[in-house]
Coordinates of C-alpha atoms in Angstrom, one line a residue:
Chain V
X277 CA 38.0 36.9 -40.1
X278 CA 34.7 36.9 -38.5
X279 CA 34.0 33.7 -40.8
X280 CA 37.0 31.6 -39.3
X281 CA 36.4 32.7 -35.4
X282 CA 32.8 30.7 -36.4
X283 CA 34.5 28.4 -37.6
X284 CA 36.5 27.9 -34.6
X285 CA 33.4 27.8 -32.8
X286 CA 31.7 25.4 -34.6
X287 CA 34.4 22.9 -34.1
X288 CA 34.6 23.9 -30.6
X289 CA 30.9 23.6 -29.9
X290 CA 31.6 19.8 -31.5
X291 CA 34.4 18.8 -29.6
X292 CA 32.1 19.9 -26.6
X293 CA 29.0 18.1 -27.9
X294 CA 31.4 15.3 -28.4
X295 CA 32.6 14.9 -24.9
X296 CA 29.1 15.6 -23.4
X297 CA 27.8 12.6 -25.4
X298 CA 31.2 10.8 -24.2
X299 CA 30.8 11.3 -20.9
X300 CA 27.1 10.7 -21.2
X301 CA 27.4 7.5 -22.5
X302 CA 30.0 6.5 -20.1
X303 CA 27.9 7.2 -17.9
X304 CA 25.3 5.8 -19.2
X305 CA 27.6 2.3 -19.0
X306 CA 28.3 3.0 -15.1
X307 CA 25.0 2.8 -14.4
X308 CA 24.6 6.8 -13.8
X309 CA 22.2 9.1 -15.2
X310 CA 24.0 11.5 -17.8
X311 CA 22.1 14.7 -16.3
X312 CA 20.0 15.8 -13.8
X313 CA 16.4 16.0 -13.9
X314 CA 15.3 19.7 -15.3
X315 CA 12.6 20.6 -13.3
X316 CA 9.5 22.0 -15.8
X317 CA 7.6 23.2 -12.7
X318 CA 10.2 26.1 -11.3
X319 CA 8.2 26.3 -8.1
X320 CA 9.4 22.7 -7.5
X321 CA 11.8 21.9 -4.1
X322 CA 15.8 22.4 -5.2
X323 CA 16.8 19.7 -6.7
X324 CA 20.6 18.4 -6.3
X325 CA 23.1 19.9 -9.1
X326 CA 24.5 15.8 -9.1
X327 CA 23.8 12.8 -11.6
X328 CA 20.2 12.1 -10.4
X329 CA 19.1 8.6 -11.0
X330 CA 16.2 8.3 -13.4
X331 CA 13.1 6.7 -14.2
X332 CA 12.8 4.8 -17.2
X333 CA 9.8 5.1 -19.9
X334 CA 7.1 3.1 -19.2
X335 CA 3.8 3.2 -17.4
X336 CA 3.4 2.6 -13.5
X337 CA 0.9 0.8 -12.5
X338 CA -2.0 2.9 -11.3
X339 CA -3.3 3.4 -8.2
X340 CA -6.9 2.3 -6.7
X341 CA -9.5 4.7 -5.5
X342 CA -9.2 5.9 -2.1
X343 CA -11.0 2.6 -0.2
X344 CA -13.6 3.0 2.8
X345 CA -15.5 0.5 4.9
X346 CA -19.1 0.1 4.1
X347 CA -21.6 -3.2 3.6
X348 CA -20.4 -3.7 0.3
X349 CA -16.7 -4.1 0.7
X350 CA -17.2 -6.1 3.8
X351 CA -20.0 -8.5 1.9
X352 CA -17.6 -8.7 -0.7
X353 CA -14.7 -9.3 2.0
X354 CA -16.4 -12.2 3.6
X355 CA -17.1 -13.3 0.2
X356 CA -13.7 -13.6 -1.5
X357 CA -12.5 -15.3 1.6
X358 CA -15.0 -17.8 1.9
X359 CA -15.0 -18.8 -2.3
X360 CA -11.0 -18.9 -1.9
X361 CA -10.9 -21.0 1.4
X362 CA -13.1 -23.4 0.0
X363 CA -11.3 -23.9 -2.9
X364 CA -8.4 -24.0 -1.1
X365 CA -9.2 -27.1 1.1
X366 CA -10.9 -28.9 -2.0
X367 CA -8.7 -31.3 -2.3
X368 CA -8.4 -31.6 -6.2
X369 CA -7.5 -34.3 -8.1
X370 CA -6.0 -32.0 -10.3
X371 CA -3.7 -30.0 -9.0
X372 CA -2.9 -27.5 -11.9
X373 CA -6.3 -27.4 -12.5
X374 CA -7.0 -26.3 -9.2
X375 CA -3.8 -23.9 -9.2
X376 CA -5.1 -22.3 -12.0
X377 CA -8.4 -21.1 -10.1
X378 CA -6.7 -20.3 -7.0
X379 CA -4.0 -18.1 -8.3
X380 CA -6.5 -14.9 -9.0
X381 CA -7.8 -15.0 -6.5
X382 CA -4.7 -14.3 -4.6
X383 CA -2.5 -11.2 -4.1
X384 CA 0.7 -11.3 -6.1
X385 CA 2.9 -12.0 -3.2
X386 CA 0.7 -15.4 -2.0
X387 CA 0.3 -16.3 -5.5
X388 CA 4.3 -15.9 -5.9
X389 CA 4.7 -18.1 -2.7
X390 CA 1.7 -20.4 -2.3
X391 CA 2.1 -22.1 -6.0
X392 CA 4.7 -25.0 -3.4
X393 CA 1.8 -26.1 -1.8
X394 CA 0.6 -29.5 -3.2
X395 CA -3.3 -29.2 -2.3
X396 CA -3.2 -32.6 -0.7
X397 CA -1.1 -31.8 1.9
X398 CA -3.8 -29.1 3.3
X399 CA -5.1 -30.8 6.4
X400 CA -8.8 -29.1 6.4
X401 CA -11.5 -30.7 3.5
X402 CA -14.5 -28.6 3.4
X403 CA -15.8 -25.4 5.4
X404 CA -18.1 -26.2 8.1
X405 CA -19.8 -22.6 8.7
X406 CA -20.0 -18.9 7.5
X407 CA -17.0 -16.9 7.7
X408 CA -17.0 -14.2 10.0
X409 CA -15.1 -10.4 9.0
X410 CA -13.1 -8.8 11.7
X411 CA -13.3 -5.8 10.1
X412 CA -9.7 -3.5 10.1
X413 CA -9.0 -0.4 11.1
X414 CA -7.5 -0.1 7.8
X415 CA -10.4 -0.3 4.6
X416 CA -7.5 -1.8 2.4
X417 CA -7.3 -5.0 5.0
X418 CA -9.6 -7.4 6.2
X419 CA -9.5 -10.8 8.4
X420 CA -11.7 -13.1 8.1
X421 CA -12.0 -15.9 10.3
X422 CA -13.4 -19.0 8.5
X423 CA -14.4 -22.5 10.2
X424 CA -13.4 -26.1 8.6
X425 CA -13.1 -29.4 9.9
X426 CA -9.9 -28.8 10.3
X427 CA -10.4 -25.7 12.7
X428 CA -10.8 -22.1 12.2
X429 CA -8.6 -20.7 9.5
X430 CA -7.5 -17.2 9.4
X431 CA -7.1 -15.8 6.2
X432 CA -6.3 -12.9 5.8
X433 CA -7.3 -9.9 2.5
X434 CA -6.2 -6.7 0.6
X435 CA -7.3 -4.5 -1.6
X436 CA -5.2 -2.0 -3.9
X437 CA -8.1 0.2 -3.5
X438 CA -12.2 0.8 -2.8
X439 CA -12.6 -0.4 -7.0
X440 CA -10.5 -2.9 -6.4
X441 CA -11.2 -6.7 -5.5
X442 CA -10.1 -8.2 -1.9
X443 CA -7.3 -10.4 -2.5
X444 CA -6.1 -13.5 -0.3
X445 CA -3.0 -12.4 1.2
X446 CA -2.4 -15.8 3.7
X447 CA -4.1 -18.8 4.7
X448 CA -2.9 -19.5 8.4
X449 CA -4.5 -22.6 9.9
X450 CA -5.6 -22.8 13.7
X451 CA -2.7 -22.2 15.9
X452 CA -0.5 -25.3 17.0
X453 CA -1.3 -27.2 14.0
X454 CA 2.2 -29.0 13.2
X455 CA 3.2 -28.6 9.0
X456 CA 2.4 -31.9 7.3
X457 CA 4.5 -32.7 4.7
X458 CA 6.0 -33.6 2.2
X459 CA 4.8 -34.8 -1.5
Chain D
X138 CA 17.2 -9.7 -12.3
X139 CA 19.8 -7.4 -9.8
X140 CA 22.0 -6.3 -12.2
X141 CA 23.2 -3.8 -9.8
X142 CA 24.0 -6.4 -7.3
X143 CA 25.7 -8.4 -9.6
X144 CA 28.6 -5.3 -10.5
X145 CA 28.4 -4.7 -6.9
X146 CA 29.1 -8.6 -6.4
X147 CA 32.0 -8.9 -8.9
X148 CA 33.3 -5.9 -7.4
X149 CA 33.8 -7.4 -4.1
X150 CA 34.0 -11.1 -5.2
X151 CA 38.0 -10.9 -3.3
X152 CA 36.5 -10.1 -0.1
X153 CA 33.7 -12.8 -0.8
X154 CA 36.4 -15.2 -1.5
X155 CA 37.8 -14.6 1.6
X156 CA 34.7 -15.7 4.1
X157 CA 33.3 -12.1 4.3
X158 CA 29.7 -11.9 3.6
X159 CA 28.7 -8.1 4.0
X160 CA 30.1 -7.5 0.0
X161 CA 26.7 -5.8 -1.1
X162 CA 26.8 -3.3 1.2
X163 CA 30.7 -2.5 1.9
X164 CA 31.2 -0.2 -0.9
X165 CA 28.2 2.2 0.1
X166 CA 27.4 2.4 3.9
X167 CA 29.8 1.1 6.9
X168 CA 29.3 -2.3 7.3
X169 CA 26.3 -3.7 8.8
X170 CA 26.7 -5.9 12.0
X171 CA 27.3 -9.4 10.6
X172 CA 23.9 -11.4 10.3
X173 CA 24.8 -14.3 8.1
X174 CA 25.0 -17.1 10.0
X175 CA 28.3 -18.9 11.4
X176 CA 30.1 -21.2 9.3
X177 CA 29.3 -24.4 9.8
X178 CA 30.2 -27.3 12.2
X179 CA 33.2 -28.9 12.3
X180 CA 33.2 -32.8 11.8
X181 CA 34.4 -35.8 10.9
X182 CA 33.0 -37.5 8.0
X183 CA 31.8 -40.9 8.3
X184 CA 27.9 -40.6 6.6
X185 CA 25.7 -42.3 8.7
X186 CA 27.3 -42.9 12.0
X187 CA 25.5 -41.9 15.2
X188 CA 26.4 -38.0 16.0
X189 CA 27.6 -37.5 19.7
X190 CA 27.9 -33.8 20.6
X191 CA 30.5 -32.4 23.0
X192 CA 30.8 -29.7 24.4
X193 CA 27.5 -28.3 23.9
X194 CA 25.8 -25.2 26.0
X195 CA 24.2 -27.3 28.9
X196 CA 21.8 -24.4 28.7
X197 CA 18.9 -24.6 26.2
X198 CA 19.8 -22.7 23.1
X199 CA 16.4 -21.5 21.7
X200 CA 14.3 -23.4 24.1
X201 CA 16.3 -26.3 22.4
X202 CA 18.5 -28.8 24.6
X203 CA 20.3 -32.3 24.6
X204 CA 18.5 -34.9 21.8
X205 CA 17.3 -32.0 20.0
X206 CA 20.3 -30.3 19.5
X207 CA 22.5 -33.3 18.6
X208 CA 20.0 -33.7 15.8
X209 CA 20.2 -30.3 14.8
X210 CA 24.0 -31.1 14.7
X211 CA 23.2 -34.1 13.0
X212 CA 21.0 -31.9 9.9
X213 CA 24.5 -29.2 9.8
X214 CA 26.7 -32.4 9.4
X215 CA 24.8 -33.5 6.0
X216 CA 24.8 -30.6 5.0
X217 CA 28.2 -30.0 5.2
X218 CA 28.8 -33.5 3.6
X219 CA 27.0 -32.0 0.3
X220 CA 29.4 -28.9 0.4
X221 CA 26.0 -27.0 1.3
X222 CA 26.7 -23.4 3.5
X223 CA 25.8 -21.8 6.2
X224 CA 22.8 -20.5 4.7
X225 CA 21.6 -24.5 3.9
X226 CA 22.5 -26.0 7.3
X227 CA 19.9 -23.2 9.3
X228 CA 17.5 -23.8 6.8
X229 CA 17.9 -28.0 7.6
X230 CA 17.5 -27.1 11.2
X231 CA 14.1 -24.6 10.9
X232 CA 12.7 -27.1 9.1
X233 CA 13.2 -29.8 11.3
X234 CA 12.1 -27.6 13.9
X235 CA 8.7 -26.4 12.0
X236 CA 8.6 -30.4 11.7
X237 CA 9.4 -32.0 14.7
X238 CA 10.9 -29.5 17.2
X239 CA 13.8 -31.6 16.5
X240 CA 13.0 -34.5 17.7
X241 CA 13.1 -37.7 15.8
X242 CA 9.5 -38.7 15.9
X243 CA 8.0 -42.0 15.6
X244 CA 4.2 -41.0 14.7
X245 CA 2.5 -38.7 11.5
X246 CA -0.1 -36.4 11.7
X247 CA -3.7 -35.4 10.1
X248 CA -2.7 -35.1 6.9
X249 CA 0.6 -37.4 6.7
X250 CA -0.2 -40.6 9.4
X251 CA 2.8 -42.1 7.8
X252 CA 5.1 -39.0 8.2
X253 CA 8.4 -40.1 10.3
X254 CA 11.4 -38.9 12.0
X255 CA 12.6 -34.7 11.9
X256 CA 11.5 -33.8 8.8
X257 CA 8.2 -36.0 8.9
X258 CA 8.6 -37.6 5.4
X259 CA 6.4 -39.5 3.9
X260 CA 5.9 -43.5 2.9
X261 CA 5.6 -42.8 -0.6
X262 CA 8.8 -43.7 -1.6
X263 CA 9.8 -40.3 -2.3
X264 CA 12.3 -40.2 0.9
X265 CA 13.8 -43.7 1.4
X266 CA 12.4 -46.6 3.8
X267 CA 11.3 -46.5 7.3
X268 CA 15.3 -46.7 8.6
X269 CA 15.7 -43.9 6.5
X270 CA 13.5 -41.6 6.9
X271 CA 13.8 -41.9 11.1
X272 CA 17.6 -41.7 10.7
X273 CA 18.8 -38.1 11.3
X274 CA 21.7 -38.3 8.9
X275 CA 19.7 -40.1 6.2
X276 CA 16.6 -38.3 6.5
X277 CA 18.6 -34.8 6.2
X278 CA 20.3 -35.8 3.7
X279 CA 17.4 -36.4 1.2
X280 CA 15.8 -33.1 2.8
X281 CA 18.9 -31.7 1.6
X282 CA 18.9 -33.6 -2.2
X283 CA 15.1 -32.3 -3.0
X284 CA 15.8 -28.9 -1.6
X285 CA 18.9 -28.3 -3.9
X286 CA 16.4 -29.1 -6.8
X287 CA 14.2 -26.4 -6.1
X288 CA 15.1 -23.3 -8.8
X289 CA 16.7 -20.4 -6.9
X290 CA 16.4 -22.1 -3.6
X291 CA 19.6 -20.1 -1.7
X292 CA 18.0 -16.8 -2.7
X293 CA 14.2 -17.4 -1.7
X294 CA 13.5 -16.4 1.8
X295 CA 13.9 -19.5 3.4
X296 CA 10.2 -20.6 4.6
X297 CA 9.6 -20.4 0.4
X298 CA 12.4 -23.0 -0.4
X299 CA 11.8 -25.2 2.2
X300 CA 7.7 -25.1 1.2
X301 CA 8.9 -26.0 -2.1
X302 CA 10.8 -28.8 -0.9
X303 CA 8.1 -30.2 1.6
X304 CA 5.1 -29.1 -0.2
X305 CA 3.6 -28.2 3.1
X306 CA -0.3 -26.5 3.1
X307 CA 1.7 -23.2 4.7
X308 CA 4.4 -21.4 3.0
X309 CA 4.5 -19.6 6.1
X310 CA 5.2 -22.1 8.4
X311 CA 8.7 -22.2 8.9
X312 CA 9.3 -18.6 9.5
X313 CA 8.8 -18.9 12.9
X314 CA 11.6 -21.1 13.2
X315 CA 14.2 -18.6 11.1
X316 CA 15.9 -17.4 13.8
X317 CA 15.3 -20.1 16.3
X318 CA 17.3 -21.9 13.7
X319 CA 19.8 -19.5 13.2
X320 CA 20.7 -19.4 17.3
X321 CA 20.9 -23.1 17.1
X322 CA 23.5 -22.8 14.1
X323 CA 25.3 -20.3 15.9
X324 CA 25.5 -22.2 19.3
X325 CA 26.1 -25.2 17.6
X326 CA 29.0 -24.2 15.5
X327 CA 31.5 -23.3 18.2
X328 CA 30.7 -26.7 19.3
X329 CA 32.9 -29.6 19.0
X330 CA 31.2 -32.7 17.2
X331 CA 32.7 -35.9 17.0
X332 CA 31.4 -39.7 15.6
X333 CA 31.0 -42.8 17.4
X334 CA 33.7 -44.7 16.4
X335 CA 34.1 -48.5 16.3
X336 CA 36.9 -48.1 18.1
X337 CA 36.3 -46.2 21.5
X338 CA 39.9 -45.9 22.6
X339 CA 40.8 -43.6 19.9
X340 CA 38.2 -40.9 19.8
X341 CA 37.9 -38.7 16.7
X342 CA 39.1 -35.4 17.9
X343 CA 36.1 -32.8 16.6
X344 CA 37.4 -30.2 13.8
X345 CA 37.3 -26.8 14.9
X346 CA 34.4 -25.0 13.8
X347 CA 37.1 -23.1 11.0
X348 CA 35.9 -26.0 8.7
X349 CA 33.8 -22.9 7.1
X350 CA 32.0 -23.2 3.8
X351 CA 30.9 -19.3 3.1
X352 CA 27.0 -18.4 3.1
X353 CA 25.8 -18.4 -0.6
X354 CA 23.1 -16.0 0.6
X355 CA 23.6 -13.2 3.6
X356 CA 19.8 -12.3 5.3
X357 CA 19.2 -8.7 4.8
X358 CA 19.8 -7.0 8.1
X359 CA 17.4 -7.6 10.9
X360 CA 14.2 -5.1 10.7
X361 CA 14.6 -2.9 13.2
X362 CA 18.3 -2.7 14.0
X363 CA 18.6 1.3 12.2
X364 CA 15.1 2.3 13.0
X365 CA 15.2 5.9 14.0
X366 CA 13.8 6.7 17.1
X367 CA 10.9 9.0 16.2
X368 CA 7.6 10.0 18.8
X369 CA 4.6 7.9 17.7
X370 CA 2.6 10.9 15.9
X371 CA 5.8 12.1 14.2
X372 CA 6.5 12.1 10.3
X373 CA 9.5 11.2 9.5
X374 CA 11.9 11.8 6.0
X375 CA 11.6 8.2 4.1
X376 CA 15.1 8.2 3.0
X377 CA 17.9 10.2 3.3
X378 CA 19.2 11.6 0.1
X379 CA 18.2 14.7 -2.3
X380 CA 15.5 15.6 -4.1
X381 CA 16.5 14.1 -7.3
X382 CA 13.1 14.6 -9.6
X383 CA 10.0 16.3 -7.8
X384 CA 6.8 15.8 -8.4
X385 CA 4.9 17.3 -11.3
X386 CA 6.0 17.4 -15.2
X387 CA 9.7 16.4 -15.9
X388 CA 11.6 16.5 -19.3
X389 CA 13.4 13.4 -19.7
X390 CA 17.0 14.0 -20.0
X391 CA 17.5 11.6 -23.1
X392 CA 14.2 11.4 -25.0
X393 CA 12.9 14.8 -24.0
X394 CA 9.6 13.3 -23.8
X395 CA 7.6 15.3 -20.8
X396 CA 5.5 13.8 -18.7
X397 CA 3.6 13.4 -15.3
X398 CA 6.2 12.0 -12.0
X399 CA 3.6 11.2 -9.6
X400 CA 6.3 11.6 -6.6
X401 CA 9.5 12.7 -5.7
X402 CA 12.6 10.8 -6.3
X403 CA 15.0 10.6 -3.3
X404 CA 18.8 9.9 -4.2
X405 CA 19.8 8.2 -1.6
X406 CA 22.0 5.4 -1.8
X407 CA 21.5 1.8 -3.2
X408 CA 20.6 -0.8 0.4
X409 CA 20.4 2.3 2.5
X410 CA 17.2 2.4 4.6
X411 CA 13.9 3.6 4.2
X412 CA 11.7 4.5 7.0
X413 CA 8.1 4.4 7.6
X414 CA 6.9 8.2 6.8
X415 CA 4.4 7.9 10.2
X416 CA 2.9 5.2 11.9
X417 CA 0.6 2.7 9.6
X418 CA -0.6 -0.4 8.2
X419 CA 1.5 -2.1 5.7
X420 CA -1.7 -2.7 3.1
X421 CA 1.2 -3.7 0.0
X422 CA 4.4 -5.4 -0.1
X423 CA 5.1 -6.7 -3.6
X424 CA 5.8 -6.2 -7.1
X425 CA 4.4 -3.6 -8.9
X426 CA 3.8 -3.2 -12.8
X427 CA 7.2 0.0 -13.4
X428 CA 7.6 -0.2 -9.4
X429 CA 9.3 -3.2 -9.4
X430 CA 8.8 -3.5 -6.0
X431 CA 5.7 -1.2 -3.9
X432 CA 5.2 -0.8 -0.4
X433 CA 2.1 1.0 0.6
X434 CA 1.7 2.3 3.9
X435 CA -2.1 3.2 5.1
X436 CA -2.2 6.1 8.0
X437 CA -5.4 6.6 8.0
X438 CA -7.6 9.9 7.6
X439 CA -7.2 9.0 3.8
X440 CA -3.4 9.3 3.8
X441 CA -1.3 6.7 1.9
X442 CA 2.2 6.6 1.7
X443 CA 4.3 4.8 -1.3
X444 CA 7.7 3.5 -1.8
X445 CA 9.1 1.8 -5.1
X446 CA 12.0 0.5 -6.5
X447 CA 13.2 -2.0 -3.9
X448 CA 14.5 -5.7 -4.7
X449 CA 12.2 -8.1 -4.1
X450 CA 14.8 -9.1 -0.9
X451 CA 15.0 -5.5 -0.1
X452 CA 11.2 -6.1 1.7
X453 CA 11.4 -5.5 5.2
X454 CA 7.6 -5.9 6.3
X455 CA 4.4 -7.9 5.1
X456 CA 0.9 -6.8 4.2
X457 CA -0.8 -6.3 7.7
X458 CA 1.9 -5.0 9.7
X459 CA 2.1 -2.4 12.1
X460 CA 4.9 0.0 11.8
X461 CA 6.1 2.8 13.4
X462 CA 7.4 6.3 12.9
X463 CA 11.1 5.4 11.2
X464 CA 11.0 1.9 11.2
X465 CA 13.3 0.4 8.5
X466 CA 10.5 -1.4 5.7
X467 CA 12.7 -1.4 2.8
X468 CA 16.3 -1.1 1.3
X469 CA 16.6 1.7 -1.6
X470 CA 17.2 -0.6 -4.8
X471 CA 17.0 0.4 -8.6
X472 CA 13.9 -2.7 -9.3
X473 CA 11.3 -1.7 -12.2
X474 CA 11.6 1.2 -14.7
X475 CA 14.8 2.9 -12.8
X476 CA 18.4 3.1 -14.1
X477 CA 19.7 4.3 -10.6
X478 CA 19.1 3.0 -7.4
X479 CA 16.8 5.8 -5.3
X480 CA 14.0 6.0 -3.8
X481 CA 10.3 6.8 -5.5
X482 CA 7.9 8.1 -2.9
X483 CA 4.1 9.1 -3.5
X484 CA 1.8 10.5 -1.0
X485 CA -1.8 9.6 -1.4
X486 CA -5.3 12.0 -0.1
X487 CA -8.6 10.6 -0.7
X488 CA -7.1 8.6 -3.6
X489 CA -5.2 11.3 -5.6
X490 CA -1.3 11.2 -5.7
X491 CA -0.4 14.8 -4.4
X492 CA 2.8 16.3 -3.9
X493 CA 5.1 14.9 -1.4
X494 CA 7.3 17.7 -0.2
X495 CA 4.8 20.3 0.4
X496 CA 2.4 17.5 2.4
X497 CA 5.6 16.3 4.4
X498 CA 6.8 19.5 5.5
X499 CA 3.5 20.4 6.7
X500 CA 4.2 17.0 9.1
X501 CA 7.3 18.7 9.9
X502 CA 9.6 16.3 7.9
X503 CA 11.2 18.2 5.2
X504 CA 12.6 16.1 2.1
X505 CA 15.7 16.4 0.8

């Protein structure tokens, strides 16, 4: 007797298992998490009782080091600007050549949207003076203003962190300057 | 790449279908005021011929008046002759504005001498003769021919696909000229627009502006128009939605793999706002390796903020922005290593990730 009310709970326990894994999957297909999130840390903030969207495996990217001003991040400010700017007015004859340098030394959003610009069309051709840092209030951005024949450019830099290096975010040209075109 | 978007999309392809362009967003929040732009200009089709424009604003529209907005016209018109949108006839006009404030312009500049008419193409061959390249009809057109030829062009923020098409040294220019644009397209489409005709006793009635192509691409809503009004030393709740993972150790619910969460999830809903945590400095706007997309805030006194998991069109703000307490900088999306749209927040202190809830309802903003 005892033996067959086990029984029945075996095959209850599988139908159960069964239409957890069901409705997981289902789930799973609707774009839902299957369960919420159990919290290892009990101390943690109540979490809702509903589906709670998750997090797939896989590593985040990390995070600089907490970023203050000092000499060396503003040397190395005025010197990422002023490498990138004069490469950037170069005027190459090879453009993917000259692509190919640029692109690092770019953030990942400029380097997404500055890889249009055909390097002939930039109106400046050589820097005509040191760059000068107008330093942020923020130590993860920097402007530096940098003099061509073209006018002043202002380009400005930012850093994921105080280990991390300055990164061209924009190069604007001097104000009123009308977009040439056109390859 | 939205694979979200897309089930959302077939979901409401009906109402799509039917010239409604709010679909992402109908099945989750109310509506959004509409911000894609009106539906094109009504016209009569004969390529080429002169545009005369009728029953314009007398009023500037955007600082824009008379020649320049019959041109404008004149830049809608090809579009609408490809079967282009909405979304393609504003882009047409910002770049002629970014060009040649819409005027047809006899003369290049530094870079381009031989640059001509609105869009200030170039002799090389690339964009037709002289005639064609000072002809607004013409010179649109083959504006319109290279643009389409650009990968992905109705879902890059516009300024991108129109660099891409004029190869300008600033992919930034054009923004500027986004909304401009956009007014001009509005005024413009309730316009009517009619040809020159060779015979002047029987005008060409203009089409009503109903001649509507629907936008391939709606603009997210305007930053700023859900911003909730918070004091300017105030901390805020980033999204609204519960605490679906804090931070700490978590147990995965399929592997059962445990390991660090750096922040606390928010479930809150997929294209629902999130706000600025305090007042700050936008030092990141971009993808991010498991992110997908990472906006960090700076406050200052060693205090970062971090969101993650937005759509790369889900970006409200740029690196060296201002924000305030509450201001909208990002839609919640599902981007990166997430299965379910929320949002992903991290609080930073002298470069460690600590716990958000605890450091936020010390601000006075409680999460969840």
């Amino acid at each position: 007797m005892k033996a067959r009310v086990t029984q029945v709970q075996h095959q209850l326990k599988d139908v159960t298992r069964t239409a957890v894994l069901a409705a997981g999957l289902l789930a799973l297909l609707l774009g839902c998490s299957p369960a919420p999130d159990v919290p290892v840390d009990a101390s943690a903030p109540t979490t809702s009782s509903a589906a709670a969207p998750l997090e797939a495996e896989g590593d985040f990217a990390e995070p600089g080091s907490a970023a203050t001003w000092d000499q060396p991040s503003a040397d190395a400010a005025i010197q990422a600007a002023t490498t990138a700017t004069a490469l950037f007015v170069s005027h190459p004859d090879d453009a993917q050549a000259w692509w190919a340098q640029l692109q690092p030394l770019l953030s990942a959003t400029a380097a997404r949207d500055y890889v249009g610009v055909d390097p002939a069309n930039v109106p400046a051709r050589r820097l005509t003076g040191p760059a000068v840092l107008e330093q942020d209030a923020s130590a993860y951005l920097a402007t530096a203003v940098v003099p061509t024949d073209h006018g002043a450019y202002t380009v400005l830099l930012s850093r994921q962190g105080g280990d991390q290096p300055w990164l061209v975010e924009s190069f604007t040209p001097p104000p009123s300057d009308s977009s040439a075109a056109r390859s | 790449m939205k694979r979200t978007w897309i089930a959302v999309a077939a979901l409401v392809a009906p109402v799509l279908l039917t010239g409604g362009c709010l679909g992402t967003y109908l099945l989750i929040q109310p509506p959004p005021p509409p911000t894609c732009g009106p539906q094109g200009v009504g016209t009569t089709d004969t390529p080429g011929a002169a545009v005369q424009v009728a029953g314009l604003p007398t009023t500037a529209v955007a600082g824009y008046r008379g020649e320049q907005l019959a041109n404008a016209a004149a830049v809608m018109d090809a579009a609408r002759a490809l079967g282009l949108d909405s979304h393609a006839q504003t882009l047409g006009v910002m770049v002629a504005m970014g060009e040649s404030s819409l005027r047809v312009i006899d003369r290049g500049d530094a870079v381009g001498p031989d640059s001509r008419g609105l869009f200030q193409q170039r002799a090389n061959g690339a964009w037709g003769s002289y005639a064609d390249r000072m002809d607004p009809t013409t010179s649109a057109t083959n504006f319109y021919r290279a643009l389409v030829k650009v990968p992905g062009w109705a879902q890059l923020e516009p300024t991108i696909a129109a660099n891409r098409t004029q190869r300008n040294a600033d992919p930034y220019h054009y923004r500027q000229y986004w909304g401009p644009a956009q007014q001009v397209v509005a005024a413009l489409a309730g316009a009517t627009v009619t040809t020159v005709t060779t015979d002047p006793a029987a005008p060409v009635p203009g089409a009503p502006a109903a001649a509507a192509v629907p936008a391939l691409a709606c603009q997210p809503p305007p930053p700023g128009a859900a911003d909730l009004q918070a004091p300017a030393g105030s901390w805020v709740k980033p999204a609204v939605g519960p605490l679906t993972s804090p931070f700490g150790t978590r147990r995965h619910p399929v592997t059962g793999v445990v390991r660090a969460h750096k922040g606390d999830d928010i479930g809150a809903p997929c294209g629902s706002p999130i706000y600025a945590a305090a007042a700050g400095r936008v030092i990141t706007a971009g993808t991010a390796s498991g992110y997908g997309h990472l906006v960090v805030l700076d406050h200052g006194g060693g205090v970062l903020t971090r969101y993650g998991h937005m759509y790369a069109d889900g970006l409200h703000v740029r690196v060296g922005e201002s924000v305030s307490p509450g201001q909208v900088i990002a839609d919640v999306g599902s981007d990166g290593l997430s299965t379910g749209c929320h949002l992903h927040f991290e609080v930073m202190r002298d470069g460690e990730l600590v716990d958000p809830a605890p450091f936020m309802a010390s601000q006075g903003a409680v999460l969840g």
